[in-house]
Amino acid sequence: MTPDLSPATALALLALDPALGGAVFWGADGWALEPWAAALAALRGPEARVLRLPLDAGPAQILGGLDLAASLRTGRRVPRPGLLATHDGGVLWLPDPDLLPAETIGPLTTALRQGAVQLERDGVSTRLPARLLLLTTAAPGAPPRYPALLAQAGLWVPATGALYADPPGDLAAWVAEARTHLPVITPAEHQIAALAAVALRLGVPGLRTDYIAARAARAAAALAGRAIVDDADLELAVALVLAPRATLNPAEAPEPPPPPAAEPPAPEPASGDQETAAPPPEDSPAPDSAPGPTAQADRLIAAQAAALPPNLLPAARSRPSRNARGAAGAGRAAGERVLLPARHGRPGPAHAREHRPPGADLDFAATWEAAILRHLTNRPAGQRELAHEANGHLRLQTSDLRWRTPQAPAGVLFVLAVDASGSMVRNRLGAAKGAALLLLERAYRHRDRVALIAVRGSAAQVLLPPTRSLVRARRLLDSLPAGGGTPLASALAQSWDLAARAALTGYTHSMLVLLTDGRANVPLAAPATPDAIAAEVEALASRWATLAATGQGGALVIDTRLRYLGAGAAPALARALGGRYLYLPQATAQDVGRAAEATARTLGWRGAAG
């Protein structure tokens, strides 16, 4: 029987046993998880809430720090809980974990693993509970940027059509009934050994996955209303916990160690002895009737052979181990150079200086915080009042001054949207892929990022999320889908969303590069009539025009139509975007890359030699 891998089953398992940590829906749109995150929070209890981390949230906002107001009132250091602690017992929903700043990944991963925040800053030392379940997404076929973070979610669930529908209304009753069965269920030792054997055969690293798989099987039995774990529960645990983490084909796995040698049989009693061995009863079970772990593992692997994700195996096999990368590199993908978004386009860290450094601005919050900490440290014993200085007010000293020096601005986010339908599709796809790789080759110099959107089918698809990794881009762009309609409105909406998110991470300049003939025939939300579709595209394009007017956005429309097809809509689209128009029916990767760079120079985002 095929295991039930629906999102409702995953949520029910998490609600039954929060020790499973969370769920990663691979191949899903992260924003489709919003109603499911709310449903999971409701299953956890009336006080549970959903936390979606702001992309610009730093460690202080996530973990907490010193509560200045309370410290001033009480005369002692009072901790201020961060977002994780204030949402204790809730759900952490991350629509796109790759967009999180790298500096927050380590503290966030540690908090999820420990279920608590260990606050050690500003003279505060305390531990605050932060027991959250993680709901997020991952792209199949590529190693995640932050594998240590995703490892905190025990379940990996393939995206299905049910994910894009509303959660079923009977989840609460289903979970409530299953909770009555859960306390009496314990997997048998041979079942736990079989799960460990499956993990070994699939090359799943670590002991925690064996533990999570056993707990998932136990919760699955409770959901089914059984008092014992059976093979169906083990198959579900393998499908949700072990198979998605496979790094080996079962045929390539090492042979299991041989069983220990049997003890020599006891000598038979002599013929004159009074006692003789009694034969076993006819209805007694054979000594080896319990299924062996190896045989049971073979059955589980055979049952889940179709569930093994072949596109994840090469990517998982190529991942460097945690020990090889070190703790500092646990959050980055293989071959990717990670630069912290906080280092580009944001103010730098505050420094204590008596005199203003060149180009620096006074950080008022950090300055007053330093003054308050100095007062709390130096006040006489037993004194609770704030001020022991003149007129009952706290005075600043030169040693309290904190300065921030703005650091180098970030580069440009290039969003390449390629029309993957109609004529000339092969030429357009090749040019877009090559241009993305060319721009990424220069990304390190300018600190640029590149994204690629396929405009095809019923909705545009982000094939390459914003990245600076040339290795990652080559892996994700090996094959580009083609065919179907032209959902131009969807592409404009998704490109705008990428630009808005990039702005939160310091990338204040975004350029849309469209390779299209300008003819849209699939609406986003408007009626499917030519006039309604055209009006919808124009309304969405006007947002880019507004951004271009502020100097933070730009657009380039590369018209790939053939002249004999008649007057095209691409020039009108370029005008609506407030951008530049080029007619290049046989555009090459070099043409597109040079045009994008030239447009950036025209907008003043590049030097003359940039």
Short mmCIF file of C-alpha atoms in Angstrom, two decimals, residues 44-389:
data_model
loop_
_atom_site.label_atom_id
_atom_site.label_comp_id
_atom_site.label_asym_id
_atom_site.label_seq_id
_atom_site.Cartn_x
_atom_site.Cartn_y
_atom_site.Cartn_z
CA ARG A 44 -0.60 23.06 18.89
CA GLY A 45 -2.96 25.10 21.06
CA PRO A 46 -4.85 28.40 21.34
CA GLU A 47 -1.74 30.30 22.45
CA ALA A 48 0.45 29.11 19.56
CA ARG A 49 1.31 31.67 16.90
CA VAL A 50 2.97 31.67 13.50
CA LEU A 51 6.32 33.46 13.17
CA ARG A 52 7.57 34.60 9.76
CA LEU A 53 11.01 36.10 10.20
CA PRO A 54 11.57 39.49 8.59
CA LEU A 55 14.37 39.18 6.07
CA ASP A 56 16.19 42.13 7.66
CA ALA A 57 15.97 40.75 11.21
CA GLY A 58 19.35 40.52 12.89
CA PRO A 59 20.47 38.27 15.77
CA ALA A 60 19.45 40.86 18.37
CA GLN A 61 15.86 40.94 17.06
CA ILE A 62 15.67 37.16 16.72
CA LEU A 63 17.32 36.18 20.00
CA GLY A 64 16.67 39.20 22.24
CA GLY A 65 18.89 41.39 24.38
CA LEU A 66 18.71 43.99 27.11
CA ASP A 67 15.35 45.61 27.90
CA LEU A 68 16.49 49.19 28.35
CA ALA A 69 13.20 50.56 29.68
CA ALA A 70 12.81 47.83 32.30
CA SER A 71 16.47 48.11 33.26
CA LEU A 72 16.03 51.85 33.84
CA ARG A 73 12.95 51.28 36.02
CA THR A 74 14.41 48.51 38.16
CA GLY A 75 18.07 49.44 38.28
CA ARG A 76 19.14 45.96 37.16
CA ARG A 77 19.65 44.22 33.86
CA VAL A 78 16.36 42.85 32.55
CA PRO A 79 16.39 40.53 29.50
CA ARG A 80 14.23 41.32 26.48
CA PRO A 81 12.94 38.18 24.70
CA GLY A 82 13.43 38.06 20.94
CA LEU A 83 11.09 36.81 18.25
CA LEU A 84 11.84 33.13 18.88
CA ALA A 85 11.14 33.28 22.61
CA THR A 86 7.98 35.36 22.23
CA HIS A 87 6.61 32.71 19.82
CA ASP A 88 7.46 29.76 22.07
CA GLY A 89 5.19 26.83 21.31
CA GLY A 90 4.33 28.14 17.86
CA VAL A 91 5.35 27.57 14.23
CA LEU A 92 8.30 29.11 12.38
CA TRP A 93 7.27 29.58 8.74
CA LEU A 94 10.11 30.32 6.31
CA PRO A 95 8.76 30.80 2.75
CA ASP A 96 12.27 30.92 1.26
CA PRO A 97 15.13 30.07 3.64
CA ASP A 98 17.75 30.90 0.99
CA LEU A 99 16.91 34.59 1.37
CA LEU A 100 17.76 34.74 5.09
CA PRO A 101 20.92 36.66 6.03
CA ALA A 102 23.77 34.26 6.68
CA GLU A 103 24.59 35.85 10.05
CA THR A 104 21.25 34.70 11.51
CA ILE A 105 21.47 31.06 10.43
CA GLY A 106 23.78 29.84 13.18
CA PRO A 107 21.78 31.28 16.12
CA LEU A 108 18.50 30.25 14.50
CA THR A 109 19.67 26.68 13.92
CA THR A 110 20.96 26.36 17.47
CA ALA A 111 17.71 27.65 18.94
CA LEU A 112 15.61 25.20 16.89
CA ARG A 113 17.86 22.29 17.84
CA GLN A 114 17.85 23.09 21.58
CA GLY A 115 14.28 24.36 21.79
CA ALA A 116 15.57 27.38 23.69
CA VAL A 117 17.54 30.60 23.30
CA GLN A 118 20.68 30.95 25.38
CA LEU A 119 20.97 34.73 25.73
CA GLU A 120 24.51 35.92 26.46
CA ARG A 121 24.85 39.59 25.57
CA ASP A 122 24.80 43.09 27.08
CA GLY A 123 25.56 41.64 30.50
CA VAL A 124 22.46 39.42 30.35
CA SER A 125 22.79 35.67 30.86
CA THR A 126 19.58 33.67 30.70
CA ARG A 127 17.89 30.79 28.92
CA LEU A 128 14.47 31.33 27.34
CA PRO A 129 12.26 28.55 25.90
CA ALA A 130 11.75 28.70 22.12
CA ARG A 131 10.04 25.46 21.10
CA LEU A 132 9.00 26.04 17.52
CA LEU A 133 8.10 23.71 14.66
CA LEU A 134 9.74 24.59 11.34
CA LEU A 135 7.77 24.73 8.08
CA THR A 136 9.79 25.61 5.00
CA THR A 137 10.67 24.56 1.45
CA ALA A 138 13.60 23.27 -0.57
CA ALA A 139 14.24 22.99 -4.28
CA PRO A 140 14.70 19.41 -5.56
CA GLY A 141 17.84 18.69 -7.51
CA ALA A 142 20.13 21.15 -5.71
CA PRO A 143 21.73 21.13 -2.27
CA PRO A 144 20.18 23.71 0.06
CA ARG A 145 22.14 26.82 0.94
CA TYR A 146 21.61 26.21 4.66
CA PRO A 147 21.52 22.41 5.18
CA ALA A 148 22.06 22.65 8.95
CA LEU A 149 18.89 24.74 9.28
CA LEU A 150 16.75 22.38 7.17
CA ALA A 151 18.12 19.40 9.11
CA GLN A 152 16.11 20.58 12.13
CA ALA A 153 12.93 19.50 10.31
CA GLY A 154 12.51 15.76 10.65
CA LEU A 155 9.99 15.29 7.83
CA TRP A 156 10.63 15.92 4.14
CA VAL A 157 7.35 15.98 2.23
CA PRO A 158 6.98 16.07 -1.58
CA ALA A 159 4.76 18.89 -2.79
CA THR A 160 1.39 17.72 -4.08
CA GLY A 161 -1.69 19.42 -5.39
CA ALA A 162 -3.27 19.17 -1.93
CA LEU A 163 -0.70 21.67 -0.65
CA TYR A 164 -2.31 24.41 -2.70
CA ALA A 165 -5.76 23.75 -1.27
CA ASP A 166 -7.08 24.65 2.16
CA PRO A 167 -6.19 22.31 5.06
CA PRO A 168 -8.98 19.83 5.87
CA GLY A 169 -11.32 20.85 8.66
CA ASP A 170 -11.20 17.53 10.53
CA LEU A 171 -7.49 17.71 11.43
CA ALA A 172 -8.15 18.69 15.04
CA ALA A 173 -10.51 15.75 15.69
CA TRP A 174 -8.10 13.34 13.97
CA VAL A 175 -5.17 14.48 16.11
CA ALA A 176 -7.22 14.54 19.32
CA GLU A 177 -8.25 10.90 18.84
CA ALA A 178 -4.70 9.86 17.96
CA ARG A 179 -3.37 11.43 21.18
CA THR A 180 -5.33 8.86 23.17
CA HIS A 181 -3.40 6.01 21.48
CA LEU A 182 0.08 7.55 21.46
CA PRO A 183 1.22 6.95 25.08
CA VAL A 184 0.90 3.15 24.84
CA ILE A 185 2.71 2.72 21.52
CA THR A 186 6.36 1.67 21.42
CA PRO A 187 8.15 0.34 18.33
CA ALA A 188 9.64 -3.13 18.74
CA GLU A 189 13.40 -3.54 18.90
CA HIS A 190 13.54 -5.36 15.56
CA GLN A 191 11.58 -2.49 13.95
CA ILE A 192 14.02 0.10 15.28
CA ALA A 193 16.90 -2.06 14.03
CA ALA A 194 15.23 -2.31 10.61
CA LEU A 195 14.96 1.50 10.36
CA ALA A 196 18.63 1.80 11.29
CA ALA A 197 19.50 -0.74 8.59
CA VAL A 198 17.49 1.24 6.01
CA ALA A 199 19.35 4.42 6.99
CA LEU A 200 22.66 2.62 6.55
CA ARG A 201 21.68 1.24 3.16
CA LEU A 202 20.55 4.68 1.96
CA GLY A 203 23.63 6.45 3.28
CA VAL A 204 21.64 8.70 5.62
CA PRO A 205 24.17 10.34 7.97
CA GLY A 206 23.78 10.74 11.71
CA LEU A 207 21.93 8.90 14.45
CA ARG A 208 19.23 11.53 14.87
CA THR A 209 17.43 10.43 11.71
CA ASP A 210 17.02 6.89 13.06
CA TYR A 211 15.48 8.36 16.19
CA ILE A 212 13.18 10.66 14.20
CA ALA A 213 12.10 7.80 11.93
CA ALA A 214 11.15 5.66 14.94
CA ARG A 215 9.12 8.50 16.43
CA ALA A 216 7.43 9.13 13.08
CA ALA A 217 6.43 5.45 12.86
CA ARG A 218 5.04 5.61 16.40
CA ALA A 219 2.98 8.71 15.60
CA ALA A 220 1.77 7.12 12.34
CA ALA A 221 0.44 4.13 14.26
CA ALA A 222 -1.46 6.46 16.59
CA LEU A 223 -2.99 8.30 13.62
CA ALA A 224 -4.15 4.97 12.21
CA GLY A 225 -5.76 4.05 15.55
CA ARG A 226 -3.43 1.11 16.18
CA ALA A 227 -1.85 0.12 19.49
CA ILE A 228 1.26 -1.33 17.81
CA VAL A 229 3.55 -0.25 14.99
CA ASP A 230 3.18 -2.26 11.79
CA ASP A 231 4.89 -2.28 8.38
CA ALA A 232 2.65 0.47 6.99
CA ASP A 233 3.88 2.82 9.73
CA LEU A 234 7.49 1.91 9.03
CA GLU A 235 6.99 2.56 5.31
CA LEU A 236 5.57 6.00 6.06
CA ALA A 237 8.55 6.79 8.31
CA VAL A 238 10.99 5.68 5.59
CA ALA A 239 9.17 7.75 2.95
CA LEU A 240 9.08 10.95 5.03
CA VAL A 241 12.33 10.77 7.00
CA LEU A 242 14.91 8.49 5.40
CA ALA A 243 14.25 8.30 1.63
CA PRO A 244 14.45 12.08 0.99
CA ARG A 245 17.83 12.18 2.77
CA ALA A 246 19.30 9.31 0.76
CA THR A 247 22.86 9.82 -0.45
CA LEU A 248 23.39 6.26 -1.73
CA ASN A 249 21.56 3.99 -4.06
CA PRO A 250 20.70 0.89 -2.00
CA ALA A 251 22.62 -1.23 -4.51
CA GLU A 252 25.77 0.79 -3.73
CA ALA A 253 25.50 0.49 0.04
CA PRO A 254 28.08 -1.55 1.96
CA GLU A 255 27.17 -5.01 3.08
CA PRO A 256 25.92 -5.16 6.68
CA PRO A 257 28.33 -6.73 9.20
CA PRO A 258 27.92 -10.48 9.63
CA PRO A 259 25.95 -11.64 12.65
CA PRO A 260 27.95 -12.77 15.69
CA ALA A 261 29.04 -16.38 15.70
CA ALA A 262 26.67 -18.71 17.46
CA GLU A 263 27.75 -20.33 20.70
CA PRO A 264 28.61 -24.03 20.46
CA PRO A 265 25.69 -26.27 21.35
CA ALA A 266 25.60 -27.76 24.81
CA PRO A 267 26.65 -31.42 25.03
CA GLU A 268 23.82 -33.88 24.77
CA PRO A 269 23.02 -35.72 27.97
CA ALA A 270 24.29 -39.25 28.23
CA SER A 271 21.92 -42.07 27.61
CA GLY A 272 21.88 -42.95 31.28
CA ASP A 273 20.86 -39.52 32.46
CA GLN A 274 17.47 -39.27 34.02
CA GLU A 275 16.49 -35.95 32.34
CA THR A 276 15.92 -35.67 28.63
CA ALA A 277 15.21 -32.57 26.57
CA ALA A 278 11.49 -32.11 26.07
CA PRO A 279 10.41 -31.34 22.50
CA PRO A 280 8.84 -27.92 22.03
CA PRO A 281 5.07 -27.74 21.82
CA GLU A 282 3.69 -28.03 18.32
CA ASP A 283 2.03 -24.57 18.48
CA SER A 284 5.08 -22.70 19.85
CA PRO A 285 6.67 -20.16 17.46
CA ALA A 286 9.97 -20.95 15.83
CA PRO A 287 12.96 -19.20 17.40
CA ASP A 288 13.54 -17.12 14.27
CA SER A 289 9.91 -16.21 13.61
CA ALA A 290 10.53 -12.53 14.44
CA PRO A 291 11.47 -10.74 11.23
CA GLY A 292 15.18 -10.05 11.00
CA PRO A 293 16.23 -6.39 10.67
CA THR A 294 18.05 -7.03 7.39
CA ALA A 295 15.10 -8.81 5.76
CA GLN A 296 12.68 -6.19 7.01
CA ALA A 297 14.96 -3.42 5.77
CA ASP A 298 15.02 -5.06 2.32
CA ARG A 299 11.23 -5.07 2.25
CA LEU A 300 11.00 -1.43 3.34
CA ILE A 301 13.52 -0.32 0.71
CA ALA A 302 11.75 -2.32 -2.00
CA ALA A 303 8.43 -0.79 -0.99
CA GLN A 304 9.87 2.71 -1.15
CA ALA A 305 12.07 2.32 -4.22
CA ALA A 306 9.79 4.61 -6.19
CA ALA A 307 9.92 7.22 -3.42
CA LEU A 308 13.70 7.58 -3.58
CA PRO A 309 14.32 10.96 -5.25
CA PRO A 310 16.88 10.23 -7.97
CA ASN A 311 17.43 13.94 -8.61
CA LEU A 312 18.44 14.43 -4.97
CA LEU A 313 20.94 11.59 -4.83
CA PRO A 314 23.72 13.21 -6.92
CA ALA A 315 23.27 16.51 -5.11
CA ALA A 316 23.35 14.87 -1.70
CA ARG A 317 26.37 12.79 -2.62
CA SER A 318 28.26 15.92 -3.63
CA ARG A 319 27.65 17.72 -0.36
CA PRO A 320 30.76 18.15 1.77
CA SER A 321 30.47 16.82 5.28
CA ARG A 322 29.96 19.14 8.20
CA ASN A 323 33.37 18.25 9.57
CA ALA A 324 35.00 19.09 6.25
CA ARG A 325 33.38 22.49 6.10
CA GLY A 326 33.67 23.34 9.78
CA ALA A 327 31.04 24.92 11.94
CA ALA A 328 31.52 28.32 10.33
CA GLY A 329 30.58 26.97 6.90
CA ALA A 330 27.63 24.86 7.97
CA GLY A 331 25.17 27.26 6.38
CA ARG A 332 26.59 27.52 2.88
CA ALA A 333 26.21 25.37 -0.20
CA ALA A 334 29.15 23.59 -1.77
CA GLY A 335 31.27 25.92 -3.86
CA GLU A 336 29.32 29.03 -2.85
CA ARG A 337 31.06 32.07 -1.45
CA VAL A 338 28.67 33.61 1.07
CA LEU A 339 28.93 37.33 1.78
CA LEU A 340 26.82 38.60 4.64
CA PRO A 341 24.05 40.88 3.42
CA ALA A 342 24.62 43.07 6.48
CA ARG A 343 28.03 43.99 5.09
CA HIS A 344 26.60 45.60 1.96
CA GLY A 345 24.15 48.48 1.82
CA ARG A 346 23.63 48.59 5.59
CA PRO A 347 25.40 50.55 8.32
CA GLY A 348 28.40 48.79 9.76
CA PRO A 349 28.74 47.77 13.40
CA ALA A 350 28.92 50.49 16.05
CA HIS A 351 32.39 51.34 17.42
CA ALA A 352 33.39 53.21 20.55
CA ARG A 353 35.35 56.37 19.68
CA GLU A 354 35.73 59.64 21.53
CA HIS A 355 36.04 61.53 18.24
CA ARG A 356 33.94 61.08 15.11
CA PRO A 357 35.65 58.94 12.46
CA PRO A 358 35.52 60.27 8.87
CA GLY A 359 32.12 59.65 7.28
CA ALA A 360 30.63 58.12 10.44
CA ASP A 361 27.25 58.90 12.02
CA LEU A 362 26.38 58.80 15.71
CA ASP A 363 24.40 55.69 16.68
CA PHE A 364 22.03 57.12 19.29
CA ALA A 365 20.58 53.78 20.41
CA ALA A 366 23.99 52.17 20.91
CA THR A 367 25.28 55.30 22.66
CA TRP A 368 22.49 55.42 25.23
CA GLU A 369 22.71 51.67 25.73
CA ALA A 370 26.43 52.04 26.54
CA ALA A 371 25.65 54.83 29.01
CA ILE A 372 22.98 52.79 30.77
CA LEU A 373 25.23 49.74 30.99
CA ARG A 374 28.00 51.93 32.46
CA HIS A 375 25.59 53.27 35.05
CA LEU A 376 24.26 49.83 36.01
CA THR A 377 27.80 48.54 36.34
CA ASN A 378 29.16 51.43 38.41
CA ARG A 379 26.22 52.34 40.65
CA PRO A 380 26.76 51.93 44.42
CA ALA A 381 25.47 48.75 45.99
CA GLY A 382 21.81 48.94 46.99
CA GLN A 383 21.04 51.98 44.81
CA ARG A 384 18.06 51.39 42.55
CA GLU A 385 17.58 54.89 41.17
CA LEU A 386 18.83 55.60 37.71
CA ALA A 387 20.71 58.84 38.24
CA HIS A 388 23.49 59.56 40.64
CA GLU A 389 24.68 62.47 38.54
#
